């Protein structure tokens, strides 16, 4: 995606395709957050699309699985990208922005991101537990998600009509409650920070960290 910048480039000369299948280890397709896994399948075709034929033979198939916390990371990253796109859209579209905001911090759905944080990060609130690699990644994803929510709220405040001020205030109250509950789960103590740096240094004995400061955000 980094090298294919245009819409044409991203839809021409394509031979690798991916699809995801939700599953749980108990056999059900869907379950609670702590048991929801995802299987990703990558198919490689014999020729590139578009092609003279509409059906091309699949010559290889690869699969990998995401654990529940990795599924949560993907979900938060997706929501963050949606917020960034709606906030930076020019010209601004208030309806799209409000729809995305409602999906992230609306009263009926804001339990989803907060529930993810509670399920996967609750043990960090004691101030001594060293976060795992995935917990640290999810923690940083939530920091970015929270920042994007704030940016979107600020943008929406400048776009709303006079009859939407109550709606804006409700969104802001939801956001404040969300941040209040989230902060203890994503803020590391000095003990936890040192543990993260030591763990990362151990995993990168031959390759120094590119940016240690990422772990202190």
PDB file of C-alpha atoms in Angstrom:
ATOM      1  CA  UNK A   1       0.000   0.000   0.000  1.00  0.00           C
ATOM      2  CA  UNK A   2       2.923   2.338   0.625  1.00  0.00           C
ATOM      3  CA  UNK A   3       4.153   1.888  -2.943  1.00  0.00           C
ATOM      4  CA  UNK A   4       0.735   1.800  -4.627  1.00  0.00           C
ATOM      5  CA  UNK A   5      -0.490   5.315  -3.953  1.00  0.00           C
ATOM      6  CA  UNK A   6      -3.217   5.824  -6.555  1.00  0.00           C
ATOM      7  CA  UNK A   7      -6.594   4.108  -6.876  1.00  0.00           C
ATOM      8  CA  UNK A   8      -5.496   2.620 -10.224  1.00  0.00           C
ATOM      9  CA  UNK A   9      -2.280   1.189  -8.805  1.00  0.00           C
ATOM     10  CA  UNK A  10      -4.158  -0.427  -5.932  1.00  0.00           C
ATOM     11  CA  UNK A  11      -6.574  -2.179  -8.301  1.00  0.00           C
ATOM     12  CA  UNK A  12      -4.276  -3.234 -11.162  1.00  0.00           C
ATOM     13  CA  UNK A  13      -1.750  -6.089 -11.352  1.00  0.00           C
ATOM     14  CA  UNK A  14      -3.168  -7.754  -8.247  1.00  0.00           C
ATOM     15  CA  UNK A  15      -2.578 -11.434  -7.515  1.00  0.00           C
ATOM     16  CA  UNK A  16      -2.792 -11.658  -3.717  1.00  0.00           C
ATOM     17  CA  UNK A  17      -6.143 -11.474  -1.957  1.00  0.00           C
ATOM     18  CA  UNK A  18      -7.093 -11.710   1.709  1.00  0.00           C
ATOM     19  CA  UNK A  19     -10.251 -12.483   3.627  1.00  0.00           C
ATOM     20  CA  UNK A  20     -10.897 -12.844   7.345  1.00  0.00           C
ATOM     21  CA  UNK A  21     -13.007 -15.410   9.213  1.00  0.00           C
ATOM     22  CA  UNK A  22     -14.045 -14.865  12.843  1.00  0.00           C
ATOM     23  CA  UNK A  23     -13.913 -17.884  15.138  1.00  0.00           C
ATOM     24  CA  UNK A  24     -13.593 -18.967  18.747  1.00  0.00           C
ATOM     25  CA  UNK A  25     -11.606 -21.892  20.106  1.00  0.00           C
ATOM     26  CA  UNK A  26     -14.846 -23.397  21.378  1.00  0.00           C
ATOM     27  CA  UNK A  27     -16.034 -23.788  17.784  1.00  0.00           C
ATOM     28  CA  UNK A  28     -18.519 -20.909  17.577  1.00  0.00           C
ATOM     29  CA  UNK A  29     -18.020 -18.119  15.039  1.00  0.00           C
ATOM     30  CA  UNK A  30     -18.588 -15.329  17.555  1.00  0.00           C
ATOM     31  CA  UNK A  31     -18.013 -15.047  21.279  1.00  0.00           C
ATOM     32  CA  UNK A  32     -16.997 -12.689  24.061  1.00  0.00           C
ATOM     33  CA  UNK A  33     -14.149 -10.240  23.525  1.00  0.00           C
ATOM     34  CA  UNK A  34     -11.670 -12.372  25.445  1.00  0.00           C
ATOM     35  CA  UNK A  35     -12.348 -15.395  23.217  1.00  0.00           C
ATOM     36  CA  UNK A  36     -12.961 -13.783  19.807  1.00  0.00           C
ATOM     37  CA  UNK A  37     -10.214 -14.805  17.374  1.00  0.00           C
ATOM     38  CA  UNK A  38      -9.786 -14.149  13.673  1.00  0.00           C
ATOM     39  CA  UNK A  39      -8.294 -16.279  10.911  1.00  0.00           C
ATOM     40  CA  UNK A  40      -6.850 -14.495   7.888  1.00  0.00           C
ATOM     41  CA  UNK A  41      -6.423 -16.360   4.609  1.00  0.00           C
ATOM     42  CA  UNK A  42      -4.181 -15.069   1.817  1.00  0.00           C
ATOM     43  CA  UNK A  43      -4.772 -16.444  -1.671  1.00  0.00           C
ATOM     44  CA  UNK A  44      -2.247 -16.079  -4.509  1.00  0.00           C
ATOM     45  CA  UNK A  45      -3.418 -16.539  -8.102  1.00  0.00           C
ATOM     46  CA  UNK A  46      -1.479 -17.799 -11.116  1.00  0.00           C
ATOM     47  CA  UNK A  47      -1.970 -14.542 -13.031  1.00  0.00           C
ATOM     48  CA  UNK A  48      -2.565 -10.911 -12.196  1.00  0.00           C
ATOM     49  CA  UNK A  49      -5.980  -9.283 -12.214  1.00  0.00           C
ATOM     50  CA  UNK A  50      -7.450  -7.805 -14.349  1.00  0.00           C
ATOM     51  CA  UNK A  51      -7.072 -10.731 -16.746  1.00  0.00           C
ATOM     52  CA  UNK A  52      -8.726 -11.977 -19.916  1.00  0.00           C
ATOM     53  CA  UNK A  53     -10.493 -14.581 -17.786  1.00  0.00           C
ATOM     54  CA  UNK A  54     -12.674 -13.762 -14.794  1.00  0.00           C
ATOM     55  CA  UNK A  55     -11.605 -16.911 -12.924  1.00  0.00           C
ATOM     56  CA  UNK A  56      -7.935 -17.627 -12.248  1.00  0.00           C
ATOM     57  CA  UNK A  57      -6.457 -20.652 -10.525  1.00  0.00           C
ATOM     58  CA  UNK A  58      -5.309 -20.211  -6.921  1.00  0.00           C
ATOM     59  CA  UNK A  59      -1.733 -21.513  -6.695  1.00  0.00           C
ATOM     60  CA  UNK A  60      -1.072 -20.961  -2.990  1.00  0.00           C
ATOM     61  CA  UNK A  61      -2.956 -20.415   0.234  1.00  0.00           C
ATOM     62  CA  UNK A  62      -1.524 -19.111   3.513  1.00  0.00           C
ATOM     63  CA  UNK A  63      -3.271 -18.672   6.842  1.00  0.00           C
ATOM     64  CA  UNK A  64      -2.467 -16.981  10.104  1.00  0.00           C
ATOM     65  CA  UNK A  65      -4.506 -16.419  13.228  1.00  0.00           C
ATOM     66  CA  UNK A  66      -5.037 -13.384  15.404  1.00  0.00           C
ATOM     67  CA  UNK A  67      -5.500 -13.832  19.129  1.00  0.00           C
ATOM     68  CA  UNK A  68      -8.332 -11.886  20.834  1.00  0.00           C
ATOM     69  CA  UNK A  69      -6.099  -8.981  21.879  1.00  0.00           C
ATOM     70  CA  UNK A  70      -4.784  -8.709  18.307  1.00  0.00           C
ATOM     71  CA  UNK A  71      -8.384  -8.583  17.040  1.00  0.00           C
ATOM     72  CA  UNK A  72      -9.029  -5.735  19.496  1.00  0.00           C
ATOM     73  CA  UNK A  73      -5.924  -3.893  18.234  1.00  0.00           C
ATOM     74  CA  UNK A  74      -7.186  -4.158  14.648  1.00  0.00           C
ATOM     75  CA  UNK A  75     -10.632  -2.893  15.639  1.00  0.00           C
ATOM     76  CA  UNK A  76      -9.258   0.179  17.440  1.00  0.00           C
ATOM     77  CA  UNK A  77      -6.867   0.916  14.575  1.00  0.00           C
ATOM     78  CA  UNK A  78      -9.781   0.743  12.122  1.00  0.00           C
ATOM     79  CA  UNK A  79     -11.881   3.133  14.201  1.00  0.00           C
ATOM     80  CA  UNK A  80      -8.914   5.510  14.489  1.00  0.00           C
ATOM     81  CA  UNK A  81      -8.445   5.571  10.712  1.00  0.00           C
ATOM     82  CA  UNK A  82     -12.160   6.246  10.212  1.00  0.00           C
ATOM     83  CA  UNK A  83     -11.982   9.163  12.655  1.00  0.00           C
ATOM     84  CA  UNK A  84      -8.900  10.604  10.948  1.00  0.00           C
ATOM     85  CA  UNK A  85     -10.486  10.322   7.488  1.00  0.00           C
ATOM     86  CA  UNK A  86     -13.740  11.969   8.602  1.00  0.00           C
ATOM     87  CA  UNK A  87     -11.894  14.747  10.450  1.00  0.00           C
ATOM     88  CA  UNK A  88      -9.510  15.571   7.598  1.00  0.00           C
ATOM     89  CA  UNK A  89     -12.066  15.291   4.807  1.00  0.00           C
ATOM     90  CA  UNK A  90     -12.198  18.364   2.573  1.00  0.00           C
ATOM     91  CA  UNK A  91     -14.695  19.803   2.148  1.00  0.00           C
ATOM     92  CA  UNK A  92     -15.914  18.783   5.592  1.00  0.00           C
ATOM     93  CA  UNK A  93     -19.015  16.604   5.773  1.00  0.00           C
ATOM     94  CA  UNK A  94     -20.768  17.094   9.141  1.00  0.00           C
ATOM     95  CA  UNK A  95     -23.066  14.102   8.631  1.00  0.00           C
ATOM     96  CA  UNK A  96     -20.195  11.690   8.030  1.00  0.00           C
ATOM     97  CA  UNK A  97     -18.194  13.144  10.920  1.00  0.00           C
ATOM     98  CA  UNK A  98     -21.121  12.866  13.340  1.00  0.00           C
ATOM     99  CA  UNK A  99     -21.897   9.330  12.180  1.00  0.00           C
ATOM    100  CA  UNK A 100     -18.309   8.229  12.875  1.00  0.00           C
ATOM    101  CA  UNK A 101     -18.256  10.056  16.216  1.00  0.00           C
ATOM    102  CA  UNK A 102     -21.521   8.430  17.214  1.00  0.00           C
ATOM    103  CA  UNK A 103     -20.029   5.049  16.374  1.00  0.00           C
ATOM    104  CA  UNK A 104     -17.030   5.706  18.632  1.00  0.00           C
ATOM    105  CA  UNK A 105     -18.317   7.626  21.643  1.00  0.00           C
ATOM    106  CA  UNK A 106     -22.108   7.622  21.262  1.00  0.00           C
ATOM    107  CA  UNK A 107     -24.103   6.607  24.324  1.00  0.00           C
ATOM    108  CA  UNK A 108     -25.285   3.362  22.750  1.00  0.00           C
ATOM    109  CA  UNK A 109     -21.923   2.099  21.480  1.00  0.00           C
ATOM    110  CA  UNK A 110     -19.130   3.668  23.519  1.00  0.00           C
ATOM    111  CA  UNK A 111     -19.046   0.551  25.711  1.00  0.00           C
ATOM    112  CA  UNK A 112     -17.301  -1.349  22.894  1.00  0.00           C
ATOM    113  CA  UNK A 113     -13.901   0.456  22.975  1.00  0.00           C
ATOM    114  CA  UNK A 114     -14.087   0.808  26.757  1.00  0.00           C
ATOM    115  CA  UNK A 115     -14.945  -2.865  27.148  1.00  0.00           C
ATOM    116  CA  UNK A 116     -11.897  -3.785  25.051  1.00  0.00           C
ATOM    117  CA  UNK A 117      -9.693  -1.717  27.328  1.00  0.00           C
ATOM    118  CA  UNK A 118     -11.246  -3.262  30.443  1.00  0.00           C
ATOM    119  CA  UNK A 119     -10.889  -6.824  29.167  1.00  0.00           C
ATOM    120  CA  UNK A 120      -7.303  -6.621  27.919  1.00  0.00           C
ATOM    121  CA  UNK A 121      -5.701  -3.845  29.998  1.00  0.00           C
ATOM    122  CA  UNK A 122      -7.408  -4.042  33.411  1.00  0.00           C
ATOM    123  CA  UNK A 123      -4.475  -5.857  35.027  1.00  0.00           C
ATOM    124  CA  UNK A 124      -2.189  -2.881  34.250  1.00  0.00           C
ATOM    125  CA  UNK A 125      -4.063  -0.573  36.604  1.00  0.00           C
ATOM    126  CA  UNK A 126      -2.230  -2.011  39.632  1.00  0.00           C
ATOM    127  CA  UNK A 127       0.863  -0.045  38.561  1.00  0.00           C
ATOM    128  CA  UNK A 128       3.265  -2.979  38.826  1.00  0.00           C
ATOM    129  CA  UNK A 129       2.251  -5.461  36.107  1.00  0.00           C
ATOM    130  CA  UNK A 130       4.546  -5.176  33.092  1.00  0.00           C
ATOM    131  CA  UNK A 131       2.480  -4.992  29.889  1.00  0.00           C
ATOM    132  CA  UNK A 132       3.052  -7.594  27.217  1.00  0.00           C
ATOM    133  CA  UNK A 133       4.026  -6.551  23.695  1.00  0.00           C
ATOM    134  CA  UNK A 134       0.399  -6.693  22.561  1.00  0.00           C
ATOM    135  CA  UNK A 135      -0.879  -4.899  25.646  1.00  0.00           C
ATOM    136  CA  UNK A 136       1.576  -2.083  25.039  1.00  0.00           C
ATOM    137  CA  UNK A 137       0.526  -1.851  21.401  1.00  0.00           C
ATOM    138  CA  UNK A 138      -3.157  -1.751  22.364  1.00  0.00           C
ATOM    139  CA  UNK A 139      -2.377   0.885  24.984  1.00  0.00           C
ATOM    140  CA  UNK A 140      -0.722   3.112  22.372  1.00  0.00           C
ATOM    141  CA  UNK A 141      -3.596   2.486  19.951  1.00  0.00           C
ATOM    142  CA  UNK A 142      -6.040   3.719  22.586  1.00  0.00           C
ATOM    143  CA  UNK A 143      -3.965   6.873  23.130  1.00  0.00           C
ATOM    144  CA  UNK A 144      -4.153   7.629  19.411  1.00  0.00           C
ATOM    145  CA  UNK A 145      -7.849   6.744  19.315  1.00  0.00           C
ATOM    146  CA  UNK A 146      -8.567   9.120  22.204  1.00  0.00           C
ATOM    147  CA  UNK A 147      -6.642  11.923  20.494  1.00  0.00           C
ATOM    148  CA  UNK A 148      -8.532  11.396  17.229  1.00  0.00           C
ATOM    149  CA  UNK A 149     -11.841  11.506  19.110  1.00  0.00           C
ATOM    150  CA  UNK A 150     -10.841  14.859  20.624  1.00  0.00           C
ATOM    151  CA  UNK A 151      -9.841  16.206  17.183  1.00  0.00           C
ATOM    152  CA  UNK A 152     -13.132  15.062  15.680  1.00  0.00           C
ATOM    153  CA  UNK A 153     -15.149  16.654  18.500  1.00  0.00           C
ATOM    154  CA  UNK A 154     -13.308  19.927  18.009  1.00  0.00           C
ATOM    155  CA  UNK A 155     -13.952  19.832  14.265  1.00  0.00           C
ATOM    156  CA  UNK A 156     -17.619  18.993  14.802  1.00  0.00           C
ATOM    157  CA  UNK A 157     -18.023  21.892  17.255  1.00  0.00           C
ATOM    158  CA  UNK A 158     -17.089  24.269  14.433  1.00  0.00           C
ATOM    159  CA  UNK A 159     -19.498  22.658  11.975  1.00  0.00           C
ATOM    160  CA  UNK A 160     -22.723  22.184  13.931  1.00  0.00           C
ATOM    161  CA  UNK A 161     -25.785  24.340  13.628  1.00  0.00           C
ATOM    162  CA  UNK A 162     -27.336  26.124  16.612  1.00  0.00           C
ATOM    163  CA  UNK A 163     -29.945  23.364  17.060  1.00  0.00           C
ATOM    164  CA  UNK A 164     -27.206  20.721  17.540  1.00  0.00           C
ATOM    165  CA  UNK A 165     -25.463  22.259  20.538  1.00  0.00           C
ATOM    166  CA  UNK A 166     -27.129  19.870  22.984  1.00  0.00           C
ATOM    167  CA  UNK A 167     -26.002  16.932  20.850  1.00  0.00           C
ATOM    168  CA  UNK A 168     -22.438  18.271  20.869  1.00  0.00           C
ATOM    169  CA  UNK A 169     -22.470  18.665  24.643  1.00  0.00           C
ATOM    170  CA  UNK A 170     -23.701  15.088  25.032  1.00  0.00           C
ATOM    171  CA  UNK A 171     -20.883  13.788  22.834  1.00  0.00           C
ATOM    172  CA  UNK A 172     -18.354  15.780  24.846  1.00  0.00           C
ATOM    173  CA  UNK A 173     -19.723  14.399  28.122  1.00  0.00           C
ATOM    174  CA  UNK A 174     -19.468  10.863  26.739  1.00  0.00           C
ATOM    175  CA  UNK A 175     -15.889  11.530  25.702  1.00  0.00           C
ATOM    176  CA  UNK A 176     -14.955  12.917  29.128  1.00  0.00           C
ATOM    177  CA  UNK A 177     -16.393   9.823  30.833  1.00  0.00           C
ATOM    178  CA  UNK A 178     -14.563   7.601  28.370  1.00  0.00           C
ATOM    179  CA  UNK A 179     -11.212   9.323  29.012  1.00  0.00           C
ATOM    180  CA  UNK A 180     -11.754   9.252  32.770  1.00  0.00           C
ATOM    181  CA  UNK A 181     -12.216   5.485  32.739  1.00  0.00           C
ATOM    182  CA  UNK A 182      -9.536   4.832  30.117  1.00  0.00           C
ATOM    183  CA  UNK A 183      -6.675   6.875  31.584  1.00  0.00           C
ATOM    184  CA  UNK A 184      -5.800   4.522  34.482  1.00  0.00           C
ATOM    185  CA  UNK A 185      -5.630   1.604  32.044  1.00  0.00           C
ATOM    186  CA  UNK A 186      -3.254   3.166  29.510  1.00  0.00           C
ATOM    187  CA  UNK A 187      -0.992   5.263  31.749  1.00  0.00           C
ATOM    188  CA  UNK A 188       2.165   3.426  32.824  1.00  0.00           C
ATOM    189  CA  UNK A 189       4.021   3.953  36.073  1.00  0.00           C
ATOM    190  CA  UNK A 190       7.807   4.315  36.095  1.00  0.00           C
ATOM    191  CA  UNK A 191       8.111   0.648  37.111  1.00  0.00           C
ATOM    192  CA  UNK A 192       6.001  -0.475  34.160  1.00  0.00           C
ATOM    193  CA  UNK A 193       7.817   1.832  31.748  1.00  0.00           C
ATOM    194  CA  UNK A 194      11.198   0.467  32.786  1.00  0.00           C
ATOM    195  CA  UNK A 195       9.875  -3.062  32.378  1.00  0.00           C
ATOM    196  CA  UNK A 196       8.670  -2.333  28.853  1.00  0.00           C
ATOM    197  CA  UNK A 197      12.020  -0.820  27.862  1.00  0.00           C
ATOM    198  CA  UNK A 198      13.945  -3.766  29.325  1.00  0.00           C
ATOM    199  CA  UNK A 199      11.694  -6.289  27.580  1.00  0.00           C
ATOM    200  CA  UNK A 200      12.051  -4.491  24.280  1.00  0.00           C
ATOM    201  CA  UNK A 201      15.826  -4.217  24.651  1.00  0.00           C
ATOM    202  CA  UNK A 202      16.008  -7.951  25.322  1.00  0.00           C
ATOM    203  CA  UNK A 203      14.044  -8.687  22.150  1.00  0.00           C
ATOM    204  CA  UNK A 204      16.261  -6.347  20.100  1.00  0.00           C
ATOM    205  CA  UNK A 205      19.758  -7.243  21.301  1.00  0.00           C
ATOM    206  CA  UNK A 206      21.256  -6.782  17.844  1.00  0.00           C
ATOM    207  CA  UNK A 207      18.896  -4.066  16.580  1.00  0.00           C
ATOM    208  CA  UNK A 208      18.567  -0.910  18.698  1.00  0.00           C
ATOM    209  CA  UNK A 209      15.189   0.723  19.148  1.00  0.00           C
ATOM    210  CA  UNK A 210      14.354   3.249  16.471  1.00  0.00           C
ATOM    211  CA  UNK A 211      12.295   5.338  18.834  1.00  0.00           C
ATOM    212  CA  UNK A 212      12.290   4.525  22.537  1.00  0.00           C
ATOM    213  CA  UNK A 213      10.068   7.549  23.149  1.00  0.00           C
ATOM    214  CA  UNK A 214       7.108   5.662  21.651  1.00  0.00           C
ATOM    215  CA  UNK A 215       6.905   3.692  24.874  1.00  0.00           C
ATOM    216  CA  UNK A 216       6.650   6.814  27.004  1.00  0.00           C
ATOM    217  CA  UNK A 217       3.684   8.422  25.242  1.00  0.00           C
TER     218      UNK A 217
END
